[in-house]
XYZ file of C-alpha atoms in Angstrom:
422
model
C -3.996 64.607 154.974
C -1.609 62.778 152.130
C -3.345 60.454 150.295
C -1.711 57.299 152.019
C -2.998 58.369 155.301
C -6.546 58.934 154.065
C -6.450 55.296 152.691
C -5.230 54.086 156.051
C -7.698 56.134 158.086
C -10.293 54.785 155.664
C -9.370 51.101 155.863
C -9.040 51.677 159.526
C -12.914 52.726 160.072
C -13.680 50.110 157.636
C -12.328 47.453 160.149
C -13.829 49.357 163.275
C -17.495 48.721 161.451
C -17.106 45.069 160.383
C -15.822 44.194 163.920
C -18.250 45.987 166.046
C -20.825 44.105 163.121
C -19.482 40.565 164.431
C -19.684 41.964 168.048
C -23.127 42.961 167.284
C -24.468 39.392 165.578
C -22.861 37.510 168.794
C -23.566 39.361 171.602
C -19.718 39.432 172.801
C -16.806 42.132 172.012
C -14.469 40.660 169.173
C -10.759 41.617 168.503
C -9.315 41.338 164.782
C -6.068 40.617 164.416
C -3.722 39.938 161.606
C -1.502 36.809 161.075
C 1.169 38.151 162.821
C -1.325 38.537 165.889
C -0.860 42.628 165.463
C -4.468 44.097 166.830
C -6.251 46.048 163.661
C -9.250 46.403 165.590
C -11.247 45.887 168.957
C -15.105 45.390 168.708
C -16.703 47.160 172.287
C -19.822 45.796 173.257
C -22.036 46.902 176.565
C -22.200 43.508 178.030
C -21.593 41.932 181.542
C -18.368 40.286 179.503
C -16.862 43.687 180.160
C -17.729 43.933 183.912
C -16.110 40.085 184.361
C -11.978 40.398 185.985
C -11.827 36.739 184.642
C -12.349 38.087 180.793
C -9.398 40.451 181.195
C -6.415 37.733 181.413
C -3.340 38.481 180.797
C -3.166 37.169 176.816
C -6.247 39.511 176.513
C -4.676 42.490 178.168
C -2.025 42.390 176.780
C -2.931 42.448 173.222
C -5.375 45.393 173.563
C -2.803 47.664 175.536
C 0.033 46.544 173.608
C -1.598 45.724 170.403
C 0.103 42.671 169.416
C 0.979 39.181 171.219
C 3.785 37.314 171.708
C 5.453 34.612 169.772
C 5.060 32.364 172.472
C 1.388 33.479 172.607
C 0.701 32.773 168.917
C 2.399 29.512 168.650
C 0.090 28.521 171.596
C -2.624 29.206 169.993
C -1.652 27.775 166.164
C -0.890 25.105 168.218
C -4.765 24.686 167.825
C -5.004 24.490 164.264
C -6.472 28.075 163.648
C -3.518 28.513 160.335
C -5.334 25.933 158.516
C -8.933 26.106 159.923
C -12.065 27.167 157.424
C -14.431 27.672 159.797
C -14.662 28.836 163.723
C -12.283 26.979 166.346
C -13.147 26.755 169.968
C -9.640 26.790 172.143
C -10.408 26.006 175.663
C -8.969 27.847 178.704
C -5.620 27.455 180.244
C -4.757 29.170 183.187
C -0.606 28.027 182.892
C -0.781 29.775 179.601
C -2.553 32.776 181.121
C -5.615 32.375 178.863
C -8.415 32.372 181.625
C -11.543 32.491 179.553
C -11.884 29.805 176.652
C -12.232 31.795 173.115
C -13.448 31.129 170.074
C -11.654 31.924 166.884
C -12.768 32.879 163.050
C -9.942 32.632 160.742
C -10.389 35.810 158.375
C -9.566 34.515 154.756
C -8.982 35.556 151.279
C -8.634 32.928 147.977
C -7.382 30.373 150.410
C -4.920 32.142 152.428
C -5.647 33.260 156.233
C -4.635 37.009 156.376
C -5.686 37.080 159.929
C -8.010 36.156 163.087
C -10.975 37.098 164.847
C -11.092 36.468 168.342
C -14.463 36.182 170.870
C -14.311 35.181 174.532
C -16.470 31.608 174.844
C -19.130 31.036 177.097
C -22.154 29.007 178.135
C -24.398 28.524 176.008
C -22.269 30.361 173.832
C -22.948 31.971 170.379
C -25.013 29.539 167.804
C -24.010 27.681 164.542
C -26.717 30.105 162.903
C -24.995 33.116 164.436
C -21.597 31.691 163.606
C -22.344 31.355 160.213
C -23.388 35.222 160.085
C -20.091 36.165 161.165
C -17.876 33.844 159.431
C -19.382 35.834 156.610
C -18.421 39.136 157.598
C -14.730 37.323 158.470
C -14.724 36.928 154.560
C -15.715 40.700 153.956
C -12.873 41.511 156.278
C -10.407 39.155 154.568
C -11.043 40.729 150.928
C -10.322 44.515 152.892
C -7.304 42.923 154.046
C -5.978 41.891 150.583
C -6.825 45.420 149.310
C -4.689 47.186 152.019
C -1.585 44.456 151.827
C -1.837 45.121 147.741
C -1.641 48.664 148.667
C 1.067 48.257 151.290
C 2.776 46.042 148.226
C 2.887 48.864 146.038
C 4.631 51.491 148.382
C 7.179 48.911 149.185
C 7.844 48.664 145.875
C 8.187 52.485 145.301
C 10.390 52.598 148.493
C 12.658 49.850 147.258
C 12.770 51.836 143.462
C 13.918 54.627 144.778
C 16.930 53.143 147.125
C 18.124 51.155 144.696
C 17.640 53.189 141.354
C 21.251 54.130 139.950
C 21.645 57.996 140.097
C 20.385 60.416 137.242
C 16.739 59.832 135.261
C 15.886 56.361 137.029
C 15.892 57.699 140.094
C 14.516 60.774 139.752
C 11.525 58.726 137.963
C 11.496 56.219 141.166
C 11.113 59.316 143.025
C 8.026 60.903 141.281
C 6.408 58.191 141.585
C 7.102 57.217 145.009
C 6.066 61.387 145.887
C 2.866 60.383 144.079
C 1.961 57.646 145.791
C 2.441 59.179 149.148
C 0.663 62.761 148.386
C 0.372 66.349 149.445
C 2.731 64.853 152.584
C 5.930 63.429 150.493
C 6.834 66.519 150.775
C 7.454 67.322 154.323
C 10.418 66.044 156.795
C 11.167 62.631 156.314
C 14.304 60.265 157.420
C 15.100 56.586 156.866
C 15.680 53.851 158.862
C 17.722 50.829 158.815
C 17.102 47.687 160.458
C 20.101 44.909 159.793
C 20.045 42.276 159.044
C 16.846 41.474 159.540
C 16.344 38.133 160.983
C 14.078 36.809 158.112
C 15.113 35.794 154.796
C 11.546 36.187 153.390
C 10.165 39.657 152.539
C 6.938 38.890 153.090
C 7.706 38.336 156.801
C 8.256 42.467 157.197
C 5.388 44.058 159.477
C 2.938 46.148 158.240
C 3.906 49.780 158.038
C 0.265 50.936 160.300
C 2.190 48.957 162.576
C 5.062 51.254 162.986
C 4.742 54.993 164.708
C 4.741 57.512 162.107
C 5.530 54.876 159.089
C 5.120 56.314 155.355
C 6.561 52.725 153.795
C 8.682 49.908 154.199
C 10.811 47.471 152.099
C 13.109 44.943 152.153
C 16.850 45.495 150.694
C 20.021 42.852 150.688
C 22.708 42.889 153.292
C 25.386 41.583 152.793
C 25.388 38.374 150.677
C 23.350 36.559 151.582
C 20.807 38.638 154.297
C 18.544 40.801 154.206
C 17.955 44.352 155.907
C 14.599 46.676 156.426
C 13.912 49.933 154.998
C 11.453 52.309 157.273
C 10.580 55.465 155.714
C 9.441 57.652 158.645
C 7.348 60.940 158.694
C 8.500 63.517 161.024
C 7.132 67.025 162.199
C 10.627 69.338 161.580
C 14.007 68.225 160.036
C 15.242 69.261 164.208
C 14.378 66.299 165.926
C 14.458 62.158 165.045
C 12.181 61.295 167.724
C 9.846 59.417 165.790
C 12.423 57.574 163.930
C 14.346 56.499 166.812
C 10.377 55.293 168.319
C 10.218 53.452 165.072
C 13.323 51.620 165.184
C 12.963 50.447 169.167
C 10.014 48.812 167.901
C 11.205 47.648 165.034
C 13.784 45.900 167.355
C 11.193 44.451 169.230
C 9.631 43.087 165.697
C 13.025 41.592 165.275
C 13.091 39.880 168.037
C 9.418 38.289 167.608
C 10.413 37.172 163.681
C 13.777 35.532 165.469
C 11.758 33.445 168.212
C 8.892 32.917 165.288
C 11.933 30.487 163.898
C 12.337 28.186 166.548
C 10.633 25.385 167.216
C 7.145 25.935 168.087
C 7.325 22.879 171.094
C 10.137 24.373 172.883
C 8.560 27.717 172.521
C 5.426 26.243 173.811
C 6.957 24.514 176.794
C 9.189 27.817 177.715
C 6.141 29.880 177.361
C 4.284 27.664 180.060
C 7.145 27.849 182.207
C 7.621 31.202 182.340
C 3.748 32.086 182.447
C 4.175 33.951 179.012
C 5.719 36.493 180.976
C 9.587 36.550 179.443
C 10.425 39.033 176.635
C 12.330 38.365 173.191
C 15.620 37.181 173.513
C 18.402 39.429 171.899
C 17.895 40.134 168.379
C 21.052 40.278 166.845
C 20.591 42.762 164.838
C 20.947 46.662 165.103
C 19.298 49.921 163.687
C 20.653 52.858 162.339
C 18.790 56.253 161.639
C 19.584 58.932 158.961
C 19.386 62.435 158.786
C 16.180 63.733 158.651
C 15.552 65.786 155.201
C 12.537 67.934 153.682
C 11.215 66.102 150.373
C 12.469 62.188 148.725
C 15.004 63.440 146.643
C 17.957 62.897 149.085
C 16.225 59.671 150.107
C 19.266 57.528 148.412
C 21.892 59.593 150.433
C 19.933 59.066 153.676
C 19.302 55.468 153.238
C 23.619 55.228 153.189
C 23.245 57.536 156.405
C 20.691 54.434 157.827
C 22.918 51.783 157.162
C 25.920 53.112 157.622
C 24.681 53.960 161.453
C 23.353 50.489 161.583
C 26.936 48.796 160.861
C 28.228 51.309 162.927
C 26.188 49.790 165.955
C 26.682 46.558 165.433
C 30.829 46.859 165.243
C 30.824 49.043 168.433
C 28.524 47.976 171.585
C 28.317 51.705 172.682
C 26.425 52.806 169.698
C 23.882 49.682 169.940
C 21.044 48.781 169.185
C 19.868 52.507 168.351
C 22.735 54.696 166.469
C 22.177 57.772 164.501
C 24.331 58.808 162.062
C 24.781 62.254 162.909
C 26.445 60.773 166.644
C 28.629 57.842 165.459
C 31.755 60.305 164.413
C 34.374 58.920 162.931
C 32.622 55.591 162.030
C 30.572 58.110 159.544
C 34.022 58.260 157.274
C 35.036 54.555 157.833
C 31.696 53.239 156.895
C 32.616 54.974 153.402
C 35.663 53.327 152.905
C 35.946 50.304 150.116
C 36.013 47.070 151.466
C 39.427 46.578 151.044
C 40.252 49.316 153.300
C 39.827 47.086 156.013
C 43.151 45.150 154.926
C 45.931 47.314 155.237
C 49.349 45.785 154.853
C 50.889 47.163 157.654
C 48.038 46.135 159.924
C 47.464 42.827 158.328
C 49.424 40.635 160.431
C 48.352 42.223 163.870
C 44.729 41.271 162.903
C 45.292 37.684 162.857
C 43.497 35.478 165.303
C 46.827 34.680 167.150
C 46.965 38.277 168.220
C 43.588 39.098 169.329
C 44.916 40.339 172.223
C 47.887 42.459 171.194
C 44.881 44.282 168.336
C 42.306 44.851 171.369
C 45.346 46.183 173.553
C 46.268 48.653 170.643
C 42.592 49.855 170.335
C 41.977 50.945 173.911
C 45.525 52.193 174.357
C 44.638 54.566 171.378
C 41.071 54.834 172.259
C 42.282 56.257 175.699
C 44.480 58.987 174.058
C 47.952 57.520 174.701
C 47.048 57.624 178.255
C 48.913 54.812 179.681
C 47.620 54.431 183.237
C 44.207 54.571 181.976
C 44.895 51.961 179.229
C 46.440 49.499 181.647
C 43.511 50.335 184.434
C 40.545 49.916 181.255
C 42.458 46.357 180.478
C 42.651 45.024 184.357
C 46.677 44.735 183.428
C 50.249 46.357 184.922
C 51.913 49.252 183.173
C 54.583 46.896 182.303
C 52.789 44.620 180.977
C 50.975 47.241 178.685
C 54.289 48.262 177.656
C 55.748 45.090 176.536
C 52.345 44.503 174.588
C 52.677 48.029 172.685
C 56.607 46.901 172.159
C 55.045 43.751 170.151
C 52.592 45.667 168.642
C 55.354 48.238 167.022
C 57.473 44.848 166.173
C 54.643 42.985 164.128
C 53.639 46.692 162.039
C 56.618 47.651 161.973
C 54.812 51.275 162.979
C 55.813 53.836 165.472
C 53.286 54.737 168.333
C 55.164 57.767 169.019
C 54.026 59.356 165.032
C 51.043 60.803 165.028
C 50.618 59.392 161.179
C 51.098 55.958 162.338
C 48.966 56.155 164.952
C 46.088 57.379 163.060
C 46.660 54.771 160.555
C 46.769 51.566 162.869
C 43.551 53.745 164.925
C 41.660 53.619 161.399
C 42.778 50.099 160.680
C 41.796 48.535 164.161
C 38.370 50.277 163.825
C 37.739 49.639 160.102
C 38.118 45.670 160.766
C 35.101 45.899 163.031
C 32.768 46.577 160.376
């Protein structure tokens, strides 16, 4: 075992024992979860809690098989004051919000800050100030474990970020011992990047926690663009022949996406929607896309496959058919494109058909030459007549002043029409 993963299995039992403490001082089975409502930990305790239909509600059930909540979910519940509470909060059931037991909540703190939330079911009589007490105690213990672990987590983002941004030659390969060290015996085995872009929040501290991710060694934070930001996932994987893992990682990545997007809105309307819909509605679209590199043995190519990630992620968010999952090894031609200069994309010849006016005329041009020169499938993809595909490849030819009979030209205006999507 690499010496990140022994620290993560080690915090992990260290949260197991301070939970099932809590569950042990109130009689009751506790769940500890962090800010972000991800589960870190569920407390079992032999009690007729466990035996009751009415204390597996849907909220509940959901965050133990799933092992986080939803936005909706959290701003319900924040709703209650539990961000800026010191001591335990009682929330009371609500059966249009598909909480069916009331709960009772210990905000886990460290210095000041909430880091995350311990969560009991309520009942009658209910656990005692004295016993309360007790286990607000332990919630500090587990608040101090969770600054050591985010400090840790800190300092492989920071190695992760070193490394894809170092300029090539003694800085990197520096960034890259160090970042080998900090991962152990398992840096190096078979590894690939993945990008996530852009990522809907322009604070880094908003990333998830890599033990959130499948098969996570790090994560960072990188610009995109300028102004965004995108997010850096350094996977682990078995063998260099399959990117199973990665592609896991990135899905749920997406999904993280879309939680950090709705986390934005207004916490009333996501309140009222959330009653509405029973908390039953999933993340709206994301906006954003993920590309996946190709896997390598070792860091040292980690730079190259982090311009595999990206490149794969602009390729899937300039071409539908490549979305919301592209790897870079299956995005052909976009793989040379996406290594073009920036002014690539503004060809003089092309310019003019790129203009808003002729949106129509460029998208004609595309399918005709995505379709081979195929003319009855062209005008059949488009819904139009042959005729009228004709006398929109005439005006084509007139505003380029190219010839769709070359080959040359063709392949130029092809590159050109494609190129402008990213």
């Amino acid at each position: 075992m690499g010496e990140n993963a022994r620290v993560a299995a080690e915090f992990k039992a260290d949260y197991q024992e301070l939970v099932d403490e809590i569950s042990e001082l109130l009689g009751a089975p506790a769940t500890l979860e962090n800010r972000d409502f991800e589960l870190i930990a569920f407390g079992a305790y032999d009690s007729e809690d466990e035996l009751d239909p009415s204390a597996l509600d849907p909220v509940r059930t959901r965050s133990i098989l799933t092992r986080r909540s939803t936005a909706t979910v959290r701003a319900w519940f924040e709703g209650f004051g539990i961000t800026r509470a010191t001591g335990p909060v009682r929330i009371p059931a609500s059966t249009e919000a598909g909480v069916y037991r009331g709960r009772i909540c210990l905000p886990v703190r460290h210095r000041g800050v909430v880091l995350g939330y311990v969560w009991l079911l309520d009942g009658d009589p209910g656990p005692t100030d004295v016993q309360l007490a007790a286990a607000m105690g332990v919630a500090g213990r587990i608040g101090a474990l969770l600054a050591d672990e985010a400090e840790a987590g800190a300092g492989l983002s920071r190695e992760l970020r070193a490394v894809l941004t170092a300029e090539h030659g003694w800085q990197q390969d520096m960034a890259v011992a160090d970042l080998r060290t900090a991962l152990g015996p398992r840096a190096d085995g078979p590894h690939t990047l993945v990008c996530v872009a852009p990522w809907p929040s322009a604070d880094p501290d908003d990333a998830p926690a890599a033990r959130t991710i499948p098969h996570a060694a790090a994560l960072c934070t990188l610009p995109w663009g300028p102004s965004g930001q995108s997010l850096a996932l350094l996977v682990r994987l078995r063998t260099t022949e399959t990117s199973g893992p990665a592609l896991a990682a990135a899905t749920r990545l997406l999904k993280e996406a879309g939680t950090a997007r709705g986390a934005a809105r207004g916490a009333g309307a996501r309140v009222a929607a959330a009653v509405a819909a029973g908390f039953t509605a999933g993340a709206a679209g994301t906006g954003c896309a993920a590309g996946v590199g190709e896997p390598r043995t070792g860091l040292t190519e980690l730079a190259t496959v982090w311009q595999e990630a990206s490149a794969a992620a602009r390729a899937a968010l300039a071409e539908p058919r490549f979305a919301p999952v592209a790897e870079w090894a299956r995005i052909g031609a976009y793989r040379l494109l996406t290594a073009l200069p920036p002014d690539a994309a503004h060809d003089r010849v092309v310019a003019p058909l790129l203009s808003p006016a002729h949106r129509e005329l460029a998208r004609t041009a595309e399918v005709y030459l995505d379709c081979a020169g195929q003319a009855g499938r062209t005008a059949s993809e488009l819904g139009i007549h042959r005729q009228t595909l004709y006398y929109r490849l005439s005006r084509v030819e007139q505003l380029t002043g190219l010839d769709l009979d070359d080959g040359e030209d063709r392949l130029l205006l092809h590159m050109a029409l494609k190129r402008a999507r990213l």
